[in-house]
Coordinates of C-alpha atoms and ligand atoms in Angstrom, one line a residue:
X10 CA -2.8 186.3 30.8
X11 CA -6.0 185.1 29.5
X12 CA -9.1 187.0 29.1
X13 CA -12.2 184.6 29.7
X14 CA -15.8 185.2 29.8
X15 CA -17.3 186.7 33.1
X16 CA -17.6 184.2 35.5
X17 CA -21.0 183.4 36.9
X18 CA -20.9 185.5 40.1
X19 CA -21.3 182.7 43.1
X20 CA -23.7 184.4 45.8
X21 CA -21.7 184.5 49.3
X22 CA -23.7 183.9 52.3
X23 CA -21.8 187.0 53.9
X24 CA -23.5 190.5 53.7
X25 CA -20.6 192.7 54.2
X26 CA -22.0 196.2 53.2
X27 CA -23.7 196.5 56.7
X28 CA -20.4 195.7 58.3
X29 CA -18.8 198.0 56.1
X30 CA -21.2 201.0 56.3
X31 CA -21.0 200.4 59.9
X32 CA -17.3 200.7 60.2
X33 CA -17.4 203.6 58.0
X34 CA -19.8 205.5 60.1
X35 CA -17.7 204.7 63.1
X36 CA -14.8 206.0 61.7
X37 CA -16.7 209.4 60.4
X38 CA -17.7 209.9 63.7
X39 CA -14.2 209.1 65.3
X40 CA -12.7 211.7 62.9
X41 CA -10.8 209.0 61.5
X42 CA -8.5 209.5 64.3
X43 CA -6.5 206.0 64.7
X44 CA -5.2 204.6 67.8
X45 CA -2.3 204.1 66.1
X46 CA -1.8 200.6 67.8
X47 CA -3.4 197.6 67.4
X48 CA -5.0 195.8 70.9
X49 CA -3.0 192.1 71.0
X50 CA -2.9 190.5 67.7
X51 CA -3.0 192.2 64.4
X52 CA -6.0 189.9 63.4
X53 CA -7.6 189.2 66.7
X54 CA -10.9 188.3 66.5
X55 CA -13.4 190.1 68.1
X56 CA -16.3 189.1 70.3
X57 CA -18.8 190.0 67.4
X58 CA -17.9 188.3 64.2
X59 CA -19.0 189.7 60.8
X60 CA -22.3 187.6 60.3
X61 CA -21.7 184.1 59.0
X62 CA -17.9 184.6 58.7
X63 CA -16.8 181.1 58.2
X64 CA -13.4 181.2 58.5
X65 CA -13.2 184.8 58.3
X66 CA -12.3 186.8 61.6
X67 CA -13.2 190.3 62.4
X68 CA -10.1 192.9 62.0
X69 CA -9.3 195.7 64.4
X70 CA -9.2 198.5 62.0
X71 CA -7.3 201.5 63.4
X72 CA -8.1 203.9 61.2
X73 CA -9.3 205.1 57.7
X74 CA -6.9 206.8 55.2
X75 CA -6.6 210.1 53.1
X76 CA -5.7 207.8 50.4
X77 CA -9.1 206.2 49.8
X78 CA -11.2 206.8 47.0
X79 CA -14.7 208.0 47.6
X80 CA -15.9 205.8 44.8
X81 CA -18.4 203.0 45.8
X82 CA -16.7 199.8 47.0
X83 CA -17.9 196.8 45.0
X84 CA -20.0 194.1 47.2
X85 CA -18.0 191.7 49.2
X86 CA -19.8 189.2 46.9
X87 CA -18.0 190.4 43.7
X88 CA -14.8 190.8 45.5
X89 CA -14.7 187.4 46.7
X90 CA -16.4 185.6 43.7
X91 CA -14.5 187.0 40.8
X92 CA -10.9 186.5 41.3
X93 CA -7.4 185.9 39.7
X94 CA -5.4 183.4 41.7
X95 CA -3.9 180.7 39.1
X96 CA -2.5 178.6 42.1
X97 CA -6.4 177.8 42.2
X98 CA -7.4 177.6 38.6
X99 CA -7.7 179.9 35.5
X100 CA -11.2 181.0 35.7
X101 CA -12.6 183.5 37.5
X102 CA -14.7 181.4 39.7
X103 CA -11.9 178.9 40.3
X104 CA -10.3 180.5 43.2
X105 CA -13.5 180.8 45.4
X106 CA -14.6 177.2 44.3
X107 CA -11.3 175.6 45.0
X108 CA -9.6 177.2 47.8
X109 CA -11.6 175.6 50.7
X110 CA -8.7 173.3 51.4
X111 CA -6.2 176.1 51.7
X112 CA -5.1 177.0 55.2
X113 CA -3.9 180.3 56.2
X114 CA -3.0 179.8 59.6
X115 CA -0.4 179.3 61.1
X116 CA 1.6 181.3 58.6
X117 CA 5.0 182.8 58.9
X118 CA 6.9 185.4 56.5
X119 CA 10.7 185.2 55.9
X120 CA 12.6 188.3 55.4
X121 CA 16.0 187.9 53.7
X122 CA 18.5 189.6 51.5
X123 CA 20.1 193.1 51.9
X124 CA 18.8 194.1 55.6
X125 CA 20.1 194.3 58.8
X126 CA 16.9 192.0 60.3
X127 CA 16.3 189.1 58.6
X128 CA 14.7 185.9 59.8
X129 CA 11.3 183.8 59.8
X130 CA 8.5 185.5 61.7
X131 CA 5.3 184.5 63.0
X132 CA 2.5 186.5 61.1
X133 CA 1.1 187.9 63.9
X134 CA 4.7 188.9 65.3
X135 CA 5.4 190.3 61.9
X136 CA 2.4 192.7 61.9
X137 CA 1.9 193.5 65.5
X138 CA 3.4 196.8 65.8
X139 CA 1.6 198.5 62.5
X140 CA -1.9 199.7 62.9
X141 CA -4.3 198.3 60.0
X142 CA -5.7 201.1 58.1
X143 CA -8.9 200.9 56.1
X144 CA -7.7 201.6 52.3
X145 CA -10.3 201.8 49.8
X146 CA -8.5 201.4 46.5
X147 CA -9.2 201.1 42.7
X148 CA -8.4 198.1 41.3
X149 CA -7.3 197.8 37.8
X150 CA -6.4 194.3 36.0
X151 CA -4.2 194.1 33.0
X152 CA -7.2 192.5 31.5
X153 CA -9.3 195.6 31.2
X154 CA -11.8 195.1 34.2
X155 CA -11.8 196.8 37.4
X156 CA -13.2 197.0 40.9
X157 CA -13.1 199.1 44.1
X158 CA -11.7 197.3 47.1
X159 CA -12.0 198.5 50.6
X160 CA -8.7 196.7 51.7
X161 CA -7.4 196.5 55.5
X162 CA -3.7 196.7 55.7
X163 CA -0.5 198.1 57.1
X164 CA 1.8 200.5 55.4
X165 CA 4.4 198.4 53.6
X166 CA 7.0 201.2 54.0
X167 CA 6.4 201.3 57.7
X168 CA 7.2 197.6 57.9
X169 CA 10.3 198.0 55.5
X170 CA 11.9 200.3 58.0
X171 CA 11.7 197.8 60.8
X172 CA 14.1 195.4 58.9
X173 CA 16.9 198.3 58.1
X174 CA 17.4 197.6 54.5
X175 CA 21.1 198.2 53.6
X176 CA 22.1 200.9 51.1
X177 CA 22.5 198.0 48.6
X178 CA 18.7 197.1 48.8
X179 CA 17.5 198.7 45.4
X180 CA 14.4 196.3 45.1
X181 CA 11.9 194.3 46.9
X182 CA 11.1 190.9 46.3
X183 CA 8.2 188.9 47.2
X184 CA 7.1 185.2 46.9
X185 CA 3.6 183.5 47.0
X186 CA 3.5 180.0 49.1
X187 CA 3.8 176.7 47.2
X188 CA 1.6 174.2 48.3
X189 CA 0.3 172.0 45.5
X190 CA -1.7 169.7 48.0
X191 CA -3.7 172.6 48.9
X192 CA -3.5 174.7 45.5
X193 CA -5.0 172.7 42.6
X194 CA -3.8 175.0 40.2
X195 CA -0.2 174.5 41.4
X196 CA -0.8 170.6 40.4
X197 CA -1.4 171.5 36.9
X198 CA 1.5 173.9 36.5
X199 CA -0.3 176.4 34.3
X200 CA 2.7 179.0 35.6
X201 CA 6.2 178.5 37.0
X202 CA 5.1 178.4 40.7
X203 CA 6.3 180.0 43.1
X204 CA 4.5 183.1 41.7
X205 CA 6.8 186.0 42.3
X206 CA 6.8 189.7 42.1
X207 CA 8.6 192.9 43.0
X208 CA 8.8 196.5 43.4
X209 CA 11.8 199.0 43.3
X210 CA 12.6 200.4 46.9
X211 CA 11.0 203.7 46.2
X212 CA 8.0 202.2 44.8
X213 CA 7.5 199.9 47.9
X214 CA 8.2 203.0 50.4
X215 CA 5.6 205.0 48.9
X216 CA 2.6 205.4 51.1
X217 CA -0.1 203.9 48.7
X218 CA 1.8 200.6 48.8
X219 CA 0.2 198.2 51.7
X220 CA 0.3 194.8 52.6
X221 CA -3.6 193.7 53.0
X222 CA -4.8 191.4 55.9
X223 CA -8.4 191.8 55.2
X224 CA -11.3 193.3 53.2
X225 CA -14.4 194.7 54.5
X226 CA -13.1 194.5 58.1
X227 CA -12.7 190.9 58.0
X228 CA -9.8 188.7 57.1
X229 CA -8.8 188.1 53.8
X230 CA -10.7 185.4 51.9
X231 CA -8.4 182.7 50.8
X232 CA -9.2 183.5 47.2
X233 CA -8.2 187.1 47.7
X234 CA -4.7 186.0 49.0
X235 CA -5.1 185.1 52.4
X236 CA -3.7 186.0 55.0
X237 CA -1.5 188.7 53.7
X238 CA -1.0 189.8 50.1
X239 CA 0.5 193.1 48.7
X240 CA -1.5 196.1 47.0
X241 CA -0.1 198.3 44.8
X242 CA -3.1 200.3 43.2
X243 CA -1.5 202.3 40.6
X244 CA 0.0 199.2 38.8
X245 CA -2.0 196.4 37.1
X246 CA -3.2 194.0 39.8
X247 CA -0.7 191.0 38.7
X248 CA 1.9 193.0 40.6
X249 CA -0.4 192.5 44.0
X250 CA 1.0 189.3 44.5
X251 CA -1.2 187.0 46.9
X252 CA -0.2 184.7 50.0
X253 CA 3.2 185.9 50.6
X254 CA 5.8 183.9 52.4
X255 CA 9.0 185.7 51.8
X256 CA 10.2 189.3 51.3
X257 CA 13.7 189.8 49.9
X258 CA 15.8 193.0 49.8
X259 CA 17.7 192.8 46.5
X260 CA 20.4 194.9 44.7
X261 CA 19.2 193.5 41.2
X262 CA 15.8 194.1 39.7
X263 CA 14.0 190.4 40.9
X264 CA 12.2 188.4 38.3
X265 CA 8.4 188.5 38.0
X266 CA 6.3 185.8 37.1
X267 CA 4.2 187.1 34.3
X268 CA 7.3 188.9 32.8
X269 CA 8.9 185.4 32.6
X270 CA 5.8 184.0 31.1
X271 CA 5.4 186.7 28.5
X272 CA 8.3 189.1 28.7
X273 CA 6.8 191.0 25.7
X274 CA 3.4 191.4 27.1
X275 CA 4.0 192.0 30.9
X276 CA 7.2 194.2 31.9
X277 CA 8.3 194.7 35.5
X278 CA 6.8 198.2 36.1
X279 CA 3.2 197.3 34.9
X280 CA 2.0 200.9 35.7
X281 CA -1.5 201.3 34.7
X282 CA -1.3 203.3 31.3
X283 CA -4.1 204.0 29.1
X284 CA -1.8 205.3 26.5
X285 CA 0.3 202.1 26.2
X286 CA -1.8 199.0 24.9
X287 CA -1.5 195.4 25.6
X288 CA 0.0 193.9 22.6
X289 CA -3.2 192.0 22.3
X290 CA -5.9 194.4 23.5
X291 CA -6.2 198.4 24.3
X292 CA -6.0 199.6 27.7
X293 CA -7.8 202.8 27.0
X294 CA -11.1 201.7 28.7
X295 CA -12.2 199.1 31.7
X296 CA -15.1 197.1 32.5
X297 CA -16.4 197.8 35.7
X298 CA -17.4 194.5 37.6
X299 CA -20.6 194.5 39.4
X300 CA -22.6 196.7 36.7
X301 CA -24.0 193.9 34.9
X302 CA -23.0 191.0 32.4
X303 CA -21.6 193.4 29.7
X304 CA -20.5 195.7 32.7
X305 CA -20.2 199.6 32.2
X306 CA -16.9 200.9 30.5
X307 CA -15.1 203.6 31.6
X308 CA -12.0 205.5 30.7
X309 CA -8.8 204.2 32.5
X310 CA -7.0 206.6 34.2
X311 CA -2.8 207.2 34.0
X312 CA -1.5 205.7 37.0
X313 CA -5.2 204.3 37.6
X314 CA -6.0 207.7 39.2
X315 CA -2.9 207.8 41.6
X316 CA -0.5 210.1 39.6
X317 CA -0.4 212.8 42.3
X318 CA 1.0 210.2 44.6
X319 CA 3.2 208.2 42.2
X320 CA 4.1 210.2 38.8
X321 CA 7.3 211.8 40.4
X322 CA 8.7 208.0 40.9
X323 CA 9.0 207.9 37.0
X324 CA 10.1 211.3 36.2
X325 CA 12.1 211.3 32.8
X326 CA 11.3 207.4 32.5
X327 CA 10.1 206.2 28.8
X328 CA 7.2 204.5 30.1
X329 CA 6.7 202.7 26.8
X330 CA 10.1 201.1 27.3
X331 CA 9.5 200.6 30.9
X332 CA 6.1 198.9 30.7
Ligands
MTE412 N1 -1.1 186.3 43.2 C1 -0.7 185.2 42.9 N2 0.3 184.3 43.9 N3 -1.3 184.4 42.1 C2 -2.1 184.9 40.8 O1 -2.7 184.4 40.1 N4 -3.1 187.1 40.2 C3 -2.8 188.7 40.2 C4 -3.0 189.2 41.6 N5 -2.0 188.2 42.3 C5 -2.2 186.4 41.1 C6 -1.8 187.1 42.3 C7 -4.1 189.2 39.5 S1 -3.6 189.0 37.6 C8 -5.0 190.0 40.0 S2 -5.8 190.9 38.8 C9 -5.1 190.1 41.3 O2 -4.3 189.2 42.0 C10 -6.4 189.8 41.8 O3 -6.7 190.0 43.0 P1 -8.1 189.6 43.6 O4 -8.7 188.5 43.2 O5 -8.0 190.0 44.8 O6 -9.2 190.9 43.0

């Protein structure tokens, strides 16, 4: 992964914080009580869309989550304009600039491998049984920058249970769509596409793991991985694969894109760990996006601060070996 200078932040026309704080107030007043079920489609647009949403539709978010951090989220402008999505280019501003032709609807997801229920599902059917929660998570990129993102998503573990993985399913593999005609970075072949990622079954079932469908109460912008992407907040951001079209249950550890590209630099686990440096830079600190050109530096936390929820997954493992 290449470290690049901070890109110019494109001002977005959306003013999301008002939407966000309005929703937070609503959830607070409702005592964070979710309905547990979505009315109609999981991505149904409401009558009152976010200010100038473009192609973004407002999501029906059922509840907040005890897993959310209290840290102040980055603005939607930060989240939408400083991205890594090599399918659209290498620069941080490329995904926002060059993803306008990408069509996230209609969309289907294929589930295959070691599970009782497999097949190809329309996205709305795929997510319909699951309440969309707000999860305000820290995002720590392996390049030593970080953000706080108010994702809207469904619990990956609950979705997995529906497909009844067999006892042979030890891992969950994910694959990004391949559409070179809509994704200019795929035409340049900067990585071996499709982008692929994977988790152990225990990691995928951890309650922190979500499939995000939106951010700030609106559907995911193309540059953030529309229409559905993984979010695993205790791991470096490259594990959170975008624009997912395939989920496979496997017996063997699946290949992962950055490990294939540079095996000495990026492992399968990629847990945030300030004590294990990247071969080319320190992981002890992180630059906080949205705090000026040079950015405030703060210490990086083990497992990105989610140790209480995930440290037990790695008990007895040498985290320098399984990096
Ligand atoms: N998924 C795909 N398909 N392609 C990518 O290039 N980049 C990863 C991850 N998911 C990437 C991807 C990296 S390195 C990071 S840090 C996060 O997406 C960034 O997510 P964001 O742009 O929504 O902040």
